[in-house]
Amino acid sequence: MRGENGSGKIAITEKTPLLMALIAFRLLNAMIIRTTFVPDEVWQSVEVAHRWVYGFGALTWEWTPTVAIRSPLYPLFLAGIYKALALSGVDSRAAIVLLPRLFHGLLTGVTDFTIYLMAIQLSGKLSAEWVLLAETTSWFTAYCGPRSLSNSLEWTLHAMAFRYYPWPPRLGLDSASTTAVPFLFHVCLCILLRPTAAVLWVPVCLHYLLRIW
């Protein structure tokens, strides 16, 4: 990653306090939300996970076995949270409602941090600080980021994929990884979560393959 003067690497460990602060900020953000935004934050997420773990709950037509047009990957994350709550005996109504949002608050904090690191990598520390300011003061991010929507998880995965993209050496950018494995791993998760993400990532991956060949 570029330093403030455009050269040198910044160790991730040096940024750990910032990461913790962003996560704490987004967890608070998640806890103060008291509204709903779109039906999908219930019917395509927590309600499906609740049905899988507890055996009851309403499923919309997309989840019926004869149709099944939705990827099960996202509700499985939430089902894992509910299963852990059930096994530990702390699956109260409040926990069932709050934990998915806290999970997304955590993801939003990680995404804020990832975008900041990517901005350092691409344009230096000073520009990255402005990017972080814009990110953390965005009302839409605060309103939607911590919600139980697959879009929120996709946002995190897309940011991570771009963060680990193996940039051409001629650009003089320090790559976040020495191999393309982390990049391709996050791309695969993006497409598994939403197959139409291939529209974005297939051209990017083809460009990368043509470049290294």
PDB file of C-alpha atoms in Angstrom:
ATOM      1  CA  MET A   1       0.000   0.000   0.000  1.00  0.00           C
ATOM      2  CA  ARG A   2       1.127   3.527  -0.621  1.00  0.00           C
ATOM      3  CA  GLY A   3       2.092   5.696   2.269  1.00  0.00           C
ATOM      4  CA  GLU A   4       1.248   9.369   2.565  1.00  0.00           C
ATOM      5  CA  ASN A   5       4.104  10.238   0.235  1.00  0.00           C
ATOM      6  CA  GLY A   6       2.930   7.632  -2.289  1.00  0.00           C
ATOM      7  CA  SER A   7       5.512   4.991  -1.467  1.00  0.00           C
ATOM      8  CA  GLY A   8       6.152   2.314   1.125  1.00  0.00           C
ATOM      9  CA  LYS A   9       3.835  -0.149   2.791  1.00  0.00           C
ATOM     10  CA  ILE A  10       1.659   0.373   5.827  1.00  0.00           C
ATOM     11  CA  ALA A  11       1.291  -2.694   8.008  1.00  0.00           C
ATOM     12  CA  ILE A  12      -2.274  -3.735   8.686  1.00  0.00           C
ATOM     13  CA  THR A  13      -1.428  -4.073  12.377  1.00  0.00           C
ATOM     14  CA  GLU A  14      -0.738  -0.337  12.503  1.00  0.00           C
ATOM     15  CA  LYS A  15      -4.328   0.226  11.434  1.00  0.00           C
ATOM     16  CA  THR A  16      -5.931  -2.175  13.927  1.00  0.00           C
ATOM     17  CA  PRO A  17      -7.173   0.633  16.240  1.00  0.00           C
ATOM     18  CA  LEU A  18      -8.906   2.233  13.268  1.00  0.00           C
ATOM     19  CA  LEU A  19     -10.522  -1.082  12.333  1.00  0.00           C
ATOM     20  CA  MET A  20     -11.764  -1.564  15.899  1.00  0.00           C
ATOM     21  CA  ALA A  21     -13.118   1.991  15.982  1.00  0.00           C
ATOM     22  CA  LEU A  22     -14.970   1.513  12.700  1.00  0.00           C
ATOM     23  CA  ILE A  23     -16.470  -1.772  13.885  1.00  0.00           C
ATOM     24  CA  ALA A  24     -17.577  -0.186  17.175  1.00  0.00           C
ATOM     25  CA  PHE A  25     -19.103   2.716  15.252  1.00  0.00           C
ATOM     26  CA  ARG A  26     -21.044   0.391  12.954  1.00  0.00           C
ATOM     27  CA  LEU A  27     -22.201  -1.838  15.814  1.00  0.00           C
ATOM     28  CA  LEU A  28     -23.655   1.264  17.449  1.00  0.00           C
ATOM     29  CA  ASN A  29     -25.084   2.196  14.064  1.00  0.00           C
ATOM     30  CA  ALA A  30     -26.770  -1.223  13.893  1.00  0.00           C
ATOM     31  CA  MET A  31     -28.258  -0.947  17.374  1.00  0.00           C
ATOM     32  CA  ILE A  32     -29.888   2.446  16.860  1.00  0.00           C
ATOM     33  CA  ILE A  33     -31.761   1.467  13.688  1.00  0.00           C
ATOM     34  CA  ARG A  34     -35.454   1.103  14.517  1.00  0.00           C
ATOM     35  CA  THR A  35     -37.029   1.086  11.063  1.00  0.00           C
ATOM     36  CA  THR A  36     -37.458  -1.227   8.106  1.00  0.00           C
ATOM     37  CA  PHE A  37     -36.337  -0.343   4.607  1.00  0.00           C
ATOM     38  CA  VAL A  38     -37.407  -3.078   2.191  1.00  0.00           C
ATOM     39  CA  PRO A  39     -39.304  -6.382   2.622  1.00  0.00           C
ATOM     40  CA  ASP A  40     -36.238  -8.409   1.643  1.00  0.00           C
ATOM     41  CA  GLU A  41     -34.507  -7.638   4.944  1.00  0.00           C
ATOM     42  CA  VAL A  42     -37.051  -9.987   6.527  1.00  0.00           C
ATOM     43  CA  TRP A  43     -38.510 -12.300   3.895  1.00  0.00           C
ATOM     44  CA  GLN A  44     -35.295 -13.099   2.029  1.00  0.00           C
ATOM     45  CA  SER A  45     -33.018 -13.289   5.042  1.00  0.00           C
ATOM     46  CA  VAL A  46     -33.913 -13.694   8.713  1.00  0.00           C
ATOM     47  CA  GLU A  47     -37.300 -15.322   8.110  1.00  0.00           C
ATOM     48  CA  VAL A  48     -35.723 -17.959   5.874  1.00  0.00           C
ATOM     49  CA  ALA A  49     -32.922 -18.599   8.370  1.00  0.00           C
ATOM     50  CA  HIS A  50     -35.448 -18.839  11.210  1.00  0.00           C
ATOM     51  CA  ARG A  51     -37.457 -21.417   9.267  1.00  0.00           C
ATOM     52  CA  TRP A  52     -34.370 -23.532   8.613  1.00  0.00           C
ATOM     53  CA  VAL A  53     -33.217 -23.509  12.240  1.00  0.00           C
ATOM     54  CA  TYR A  54     -36.482 -23.553  14.207  1.00  0.00           C
ATOM     55  CA  GLY A  55     -38.776 -25.284  11.735  1.00  0.00           C
ATOM     56  CA  PHE A  56     -41.374 -22.548  11.453  1.00  0.00           C
ATOM     57  CA  GLY A  57     -41.643 -19.215   9.692  1.00  0.00           C
ATOM     58  CA  ALA A  58     -43.089 -17.893   6.451  1.00  0.00           C
ATOM     59  CA  LEU A  59     -41.355 -18.601   3.162  1.00  0.00           C
ATOM     60  CA  THR A  60     -42.090 -16.604   0.030  1.00  0.00           C
ATOM     61  CA  TRP A  61     -42.603 -18.340  -3.299  1.00  0.00           C
ATOM     62  CA  GLU A  62     -38.920 -17.952  -4.273  1.00  0.00           C
ATOM     63  CA  TRP A  63     -37.968 -20.491  -1.600  1.00  0.00           C
ATOM     64  CA  THR A  64     -40.438 -23.242  -2.445  1.00  0.00           C
ATOM     65  CA  PRO A  65     -38.659 -26.447  -3.556  1.00  0.00           C
ATOM     66  CA  THR A  66     -40.293 -26.408  -6.986  1.00  0.00           C
ATOM     67  CA  VAL A  67     -38.969 -22.905  -7.720  1.00  0.00           C
ATOM     68  CA  ALA A  68     -35.913 -22.251  -5.528  1.00  0.00           C
ATOM     69  CA  ILE A  69     -34.550 -19.318  -7.513  1.00  0.00           C
ATOM     70  CA  ARG A  70     -32.656 -17.782  -4.593  1.00  0.00           C
ATOM     71  CA  SER A  71     -29.121 -18.635  -3.548  1.00  0.00           C
ATOM     72  CA  PRO A  72     -29.184 -20.244  -0.076  1.00  0.00           C
ATOM     73  CA  LEU A  73     -25.724 -18.915   0.770  1.00  0.00           C
ATOM     74  CA  TYR A  74     -26.794 -15.686   2.450  1.00  0.00           C
ATOM     75  CA  PRO A  75     -29.533 -17.148   4.709  1.00  0.00           C
ATOM     76  CA  LEU A  76     -27.054 -19.874   5.681  1.00  0.00           C
ATOM     77  CA  PHE A  77     -24.835 -17.237   7.301  1.00  0.00           C
ATOM     78  CA  LEU A  78     -27.797 -16.062   9.371  1.00  0.00           C
ATOM     79  CA  ALA A  79     -28.895 -19.625  10.075  1.00  0.00           C
ATOM     80  CA  GLY A  80     -25.437 -20.237  11.515  1.00  0.00           C
ATOM     81  CA  ILE A  81     -25.974 -17.337  13.916  1.00  0.00           C
ATOM     82  CA  TYR A  82     -29.393 -18.644  14.947  1.00  0.00           C
ATOM     83  CA  LYS A  83     -28.078 -22.182  15.373  1.00  0.00           C
ATOM     84  CA  ALA A  84     -25.288 -20.934  17.620  1.00  0.00           C
ATOM     85  CA  LEU A  85     -27.835 -19.017  19.688  1.00  0.00           C
ATOM     86  CA  ALA A  86     -30.067 -22.090  19.953  1.00  0.00           C
ATOM     87  CA  LEU A  87     -27.230 -24.401  20.977  1.00  0.00           C
ATOM     88  CA  SER A  88     -26.047 -21.961  23.631  1.00  0.00           C
ATOM     89  CA  GLY A  89     -29.573 -21.461  24.967  1.00  0.00           C
ATOM     90  CA  VAL A  90     -29.574 -17.690  24.554  1.00  0.00           C
ATOM     91  CA  ASP A  91     -31.921 -17.470  21.579  1.00  0.00           C
ATOM     92  CA  SER A  92     -34.242 -14.895  23.095  1.00  0.00           C
ATOM     93  CA  ARG A  93     -36.523 -12.795  20.933  1.00  0.00           C
ATOM     94  CA  ALA A  94     -34.215  -9.809  21.364  1.00  0.00           C
ATOM     95  CA  ALA A  95     -31.159 -11.834  20.362  1.00  0.00           C
ATOM     96  CA  ILE A  96     -32.896 -13.225  17.271  1.00  0.00           C
ATOM     97  CA  VAL A  97     -33.803  -9.712  16.154  1.00  0.00           C
ATOM     98  CA  LEU A  98     -30.555  -7.971  17.071  1.00  0.00           C
ATOM     99  CA  LEU A  99     -27.780 -10.440  16.211  1.00  0.00           C
ATOM    100  CA  PRO A 100     -28.232 -10.354  12.407  1.00  0.00           C
ATOM    101  CA  ARG A 101     -27.982  -6.570  12.482  1.00  0.00           C
ATOM    102  CA  LEU A 102     -24.898  -6.704  14.677  1.00  0.00           C
ATOM    103  CA  PHE A 103     -23.411  -9.194  12.223  1.00  0.00           C
ATOM    104  CA  HIS A 104     -24.029  -6.721   9.421  1.00  0.00           C
ATOM    105  CA  GLY A 105     -22.718  -3.886  11.558  1.00  0.00           C
ATOM    106  CA  LEU A 106     -19.486  -5.854  11.880  1.00  0.00           C
ATOM    107  CA  LEU A 107     -19.392  -6.402   8.116  1.00  0.00           C
ATOM    108  CA  THR A 108     -20.033  -2.719   7.462  1.00  0.00           C
ATOM    109  CA  GLY A 109     -17.137  -1.720   9.712  1.00  0.00           C
ATOM    110  CA  VAL A 110     -14.861  -4.172   7.912  1.00  0.00           C
ATOM    111  CA  THR A 111     -16.039  -2.784   4.574  1.00  0.00           C
ATOM    112  CA  ASP A 112     -15.320   0.792   5.660  1.00  0.00           C
ATOM    113  CA  PHE A 113     -11.819  -0.309   6.594  1.00  0.00           C
ATOM    114  CA  THR A 114     -11.326  -2.235   3.352  1.00  0.00           C
ATOM    115  CA  ILE A 115     -12.366   0.758   1.254  1.00  0.00           C
ATOM    116  CA  TYR A 116      -9.958   2.938   3.230  1.00  0.00           C
ATOM    117  CA  LEU A 117      -7.063   0.535   2.608  1.00  0.00           C
ATOM    118  CA  MET A 118      -7.938   0.326  -1.065  1.00  0.00           C
ATOM    119  CA  ALA A 119      -7.968   4.127  -1.282  1.00  0.00           C
ATOM    120  CA  ILE A 120      -4.486   4.239   0.287  1.00  0.00           C
ATOM    121  CA  GLN A 121      -3.337   1.672  -2.234  1.00  0.00           C
ATOM    122  CA  LEU A 122      -4.730   3.567  -5.219  1.00  0.00           C
ATOM    123  CA  SER A 123      -4.239   7.220  -4.341  1.00  0.00           C
ATOM    124  CA  GLY A 124      -2.309   7.650  -1.099  1.00  0.00           C
ATOM    125  CA  LYS A 125      -3.118   8.289   2.542  1.00  0.00           C
ATOM    126  CA  LEU A 126      -4.366  11.859   2.245  1.00  0.00           C
ATOM    127  CA  SER A 127      -6.969  10.964  -0.368  1.00  0.00           C
ATOM    128  CA  ALA A 128      -7.904   7.872   1.631  1.00  0.00           C
ATOM    129  CA  GLU A 129      -8.712   9.991   4.670  1.00  0.00           C
ATOM    130  CA  TRP A 130     -11.224  11.971   2.613  1.00  0.00           C
ATOM    131  CA  VAL A 131     -12.658   8.721   1.271  1.00  0.00           C
ATOM    132  CA  LEU A 132     -13.059   7.431   4.824  1.00  0.00           C
ATOM    133  CA  LEU A 133     -14.738  10.668   5.891  1.00  0.00           C
ATOM    134  CA  ALA A 134     -17.191  10.406   3.002  1.00  0.00           C
ATOM    135  CA  GLU A 135     -17.829   6.751   3.811  1.00  0.00           C
ATOM    136  CA  THR A 136     -18.463   7.199   7.523  1.00  0.00           C
ATOM    137  CA  THR A 137     -20.679  10.261   7.081  1.00  0.00           C
ATOM    138  CA  SER A 138     -22.804   8.743   4.318  1.00  0.00           C
ATOM    139  CA  TRP A 139     -26.396   8.683   5.525  1.00  0.00           C
ATOM    140  CA  PHE A 140     -27.322   5.930   3.084  1.00  0.00           C
ATOM    141  CA  THR A 141     -24.501   3.687   4.332  1.00  0.00           C
ATOM    142  CA  ALA A 142     -25.585   4.260   7.921  1.00  0.00           C
ATOM    143  CA  TYR A 143     -29.202   3.572   6.995  1.00  0.00           C
ATOM    144  CA  CYS A 144     -28.690   0.455   4.857  1.00  0.00           C
ATOM    145  CA  GLY A 145     -25.302  -1.035   5.721  1.00  0.00           C
ATOM    146  CA  PRO A 146     -26.260  -2.827   8.965  1.00  0.00           C
ATOM    147  CA  ARG A 147     -29.547  -4.201   7.637  1.00  0.00           C
ATOM    148  CA  SER A 148     -30.060  -7.922   7.061  1.00  0.00           C
ATOM    149  CA  LEU A 149     -29.873  -7.674   3.288  1.00  0.00           C
ATOM    150  CA  SER A 150     -27.840  -9.865   0.973  1.00  0.00           C
ATOM    151  CA  ASN A 151     -26.775  -6.624  -0.729  1.00  0.00           C
ATOM    152  CA  SER A 152     -24.872  -5.660   2.416  1.00  0.00           C
ATOM    153  CA  LEU A 153     -22.895  -8.903   2.392  1.00  0.00           C
ATOM    154  CA  GLU A 154     -22.329  -8.541  -1.356  1.00  0.00           C
ATOM    155  CA  TRP A 155     -20.993  -5.034  -0.776  1.00  0.00           C
ATOM    156  CA  THR A 156     -18.414  -6.422   1.639  1.00  0.00           C
ATOM    157  CA  LEU A 157     -17.370  -9.217  -0.723  1.00  0.00           C
ATOM    158  CA  HIS A 158     -17.070  -6.904  -3.728  1.00  0.00           C
ATOM    159  CA  ALA A 159     -14.937  -4.482  -1.723  1.00  0.00           C
ATOM    160  CA  MET A 160     -12.691  -7.332  -0.569  1.00  0.00           C
ATOM    161  CA  ALA A 161     -12.378  -8.657  -4.121  1.00  0.00           C
ATOM    162  CA  PHE A 162     -11.285  -5.274  -5.459  1.00  0.00           C
ATOM    163  CA  ARG A 163      -8.964  -4.852  -2.496  1.00  0.00           C
ATOM    164  CA  TYR A 164      -7.127  -8.056  -3.428  1.00  0.00           C
ATOM    165  CA  TYR A 165      -7.122  -7.474  -7.168  1.00  0.00           C
ATOM    166  CA  PRO A 166      -3.602  -8.153  -8.541  1.00  0.00           C
ATOM    167  CA  TRP A 167      -2.818  -4.830 -10.189  1.00  0.00           C
ATOM    168  CA  PRO A 168      -0.344  -4.730 -13.107  1.00  0.00           C
ATOM    169  CA  PRO A 169       3.215  -4.015 -11.898  1.00  0.00           C
ATOM    170  CA  ARG A 170       3.547  -1.163 -14.391  1.00  0.00           C
ATOM    171  CA  LEU A 171       1.041   0.857 -12.362  1.00  0.00           C
ATOM    172  CA  GLY A 172       3.397   0.892  -9.395  1.00  0.00           C
ATOM    173  CA  LEU A 173       0.702  -0.211  -6.954  1.00  0.00           C
ATOM    174  CA  ASP A 174       1.511  -2.523  -4.060  1.00  0.00           C
ATOM    175  CA  SER A 175      -0.785  -5.538  -4.198  1.00  0.00           C
ATOM    176  CA  ALA A 176      -2.555  -6.622  -1.023  1.00  0.00           C
ATOM    177  CA  SER A 177      -1.596 -10.232  -1.746  1.00  0.00           C
ATOM    178  CA  THR A 178       1.276 -11.980  -3.496  1.00  0.00           C
ATOM    179  CA  THR A 179      -1.148 -14.275  -5.357  1.00  0.00           C
ATOM    180  CA  ALA A 180      -4.529 -13.955  -7.044  1.00  0.00           C
ATOM    181  CA  VAL A 181      -6.090 -16.553  -4.727  1.00  0.00           C
ATOM    182  CA  PRO A 182      -7.752 -14.093  -2.281  1.00  0.00           C
ATOM    183  CA  PHE A 183      -9.101 -12.085  -5.215  1.00  0.00           C
ATOM    184  CA  LEU A 184     -10.544 -15.136  -6.963  1.00  0.00           C
ATOM    185  CA  PHE A 185     -11.912 -16.514  -3.690  1.00  0.00           C
ATOM    186  CA  HIS A 186     -13.958 -13.372  -3.046  1.00  0.00           C
ATOM    187  CA  VAL A 187     -15.064 -13.220  -6.677  1.00  0.00           C
ATOM    188  CA  CYS A 188     -16.370 -16.794  -6.421  1.00  0.00           C
ATOM    189  CA  LEU A 189     -18.289 -15.921  -3.262  1.00  0.00           C
ATOM    190  CA  CYS A 190     -19.798 -12.892  -4.994  1.00  0.00           C
ATOM    191  CA  ILE A 191     -21.045 -15.036  -7.864  1.00  0.00           C
ATOM    192  CA  LEU A 192     -22.285 -17.827  -5.596  1.00  0.00           C
ATOM    193  CA  LEU A 193     -24.232 -15.281  -3.595  1.00  0.00           C
ATOM    194  CA  ARG A 194     -25.673 -13.609  -6.693  1.00  0.00           C
ATOM    195  CA  PRO A 195     -24.985 -15.307 -10.048  1.00  0.00           C
ATOM    196  CA  THR A 196     -25.623 -12.090 -11.979  1.00  0.00           C
ATOM    197  CA  ALA A 197     -22.453 -10.705 -10.371  1.00  0.00           C
ATOM    198  CA  ALA A 198     -20.694 -12.625 -13.143  1.00  0.00           C
ATOM    199  CA  VAL A 199     -21.630  -9.727 -15.431  1.00  0.00           C
ATOM    200  CA  LEU A 200     -19.131  -7.623 -13.481  1.00  0.00           C
ATOM    201  CA  TRP A 201     -16.486 -10.167 -12.600  1.00  0.00           C
ATOM    202  CA  VAL A 202     -16.118 -12.318 -15.718  1.00  0.00           C
ATOM    203  CA  PRO A 203     -14.699  -9.424 -17.808  1.00  0.00           C
ATOM    204  CA  VAL A 204     -12.396  -8.422 -14.940  1.00  0.00           C
ATOM    205  CA  CYS A 205     -11.124 -11.984 -14.536  1.00  0.00           C
ATOM    206  CA  LEU A 206     -10.702 -12.450 -18.290  1.00  0.00           C
ATOM    207  CA  HIS A 207      -8.700  -9.237 -18.445  1.00  0.00           C
ATOM    208  CA  TYR A 208      -6.493 -10.512 -15.639  1.00  0.00           C
ATOM    209  CA  LEU A 209      -5.969 -13.896 -17.315  1.00  0.00           C
ATOM    210  CA  LEU A 210      -5.107 -12.302 -20.652  1.00  0.00           C
ATOM    211  CA  ARG A 211      -2.668  -9.996 -18.892  1.00  0.00           C
ATOM    212  CA  ILE A 212      -0.743 -12.768 -17.126  1.00  0.00           C
ATOM    213  CA  TRP A 213      -0.691 -15.004 -20.214  1.00  0.00           C
TER     214      TRP A 213
END
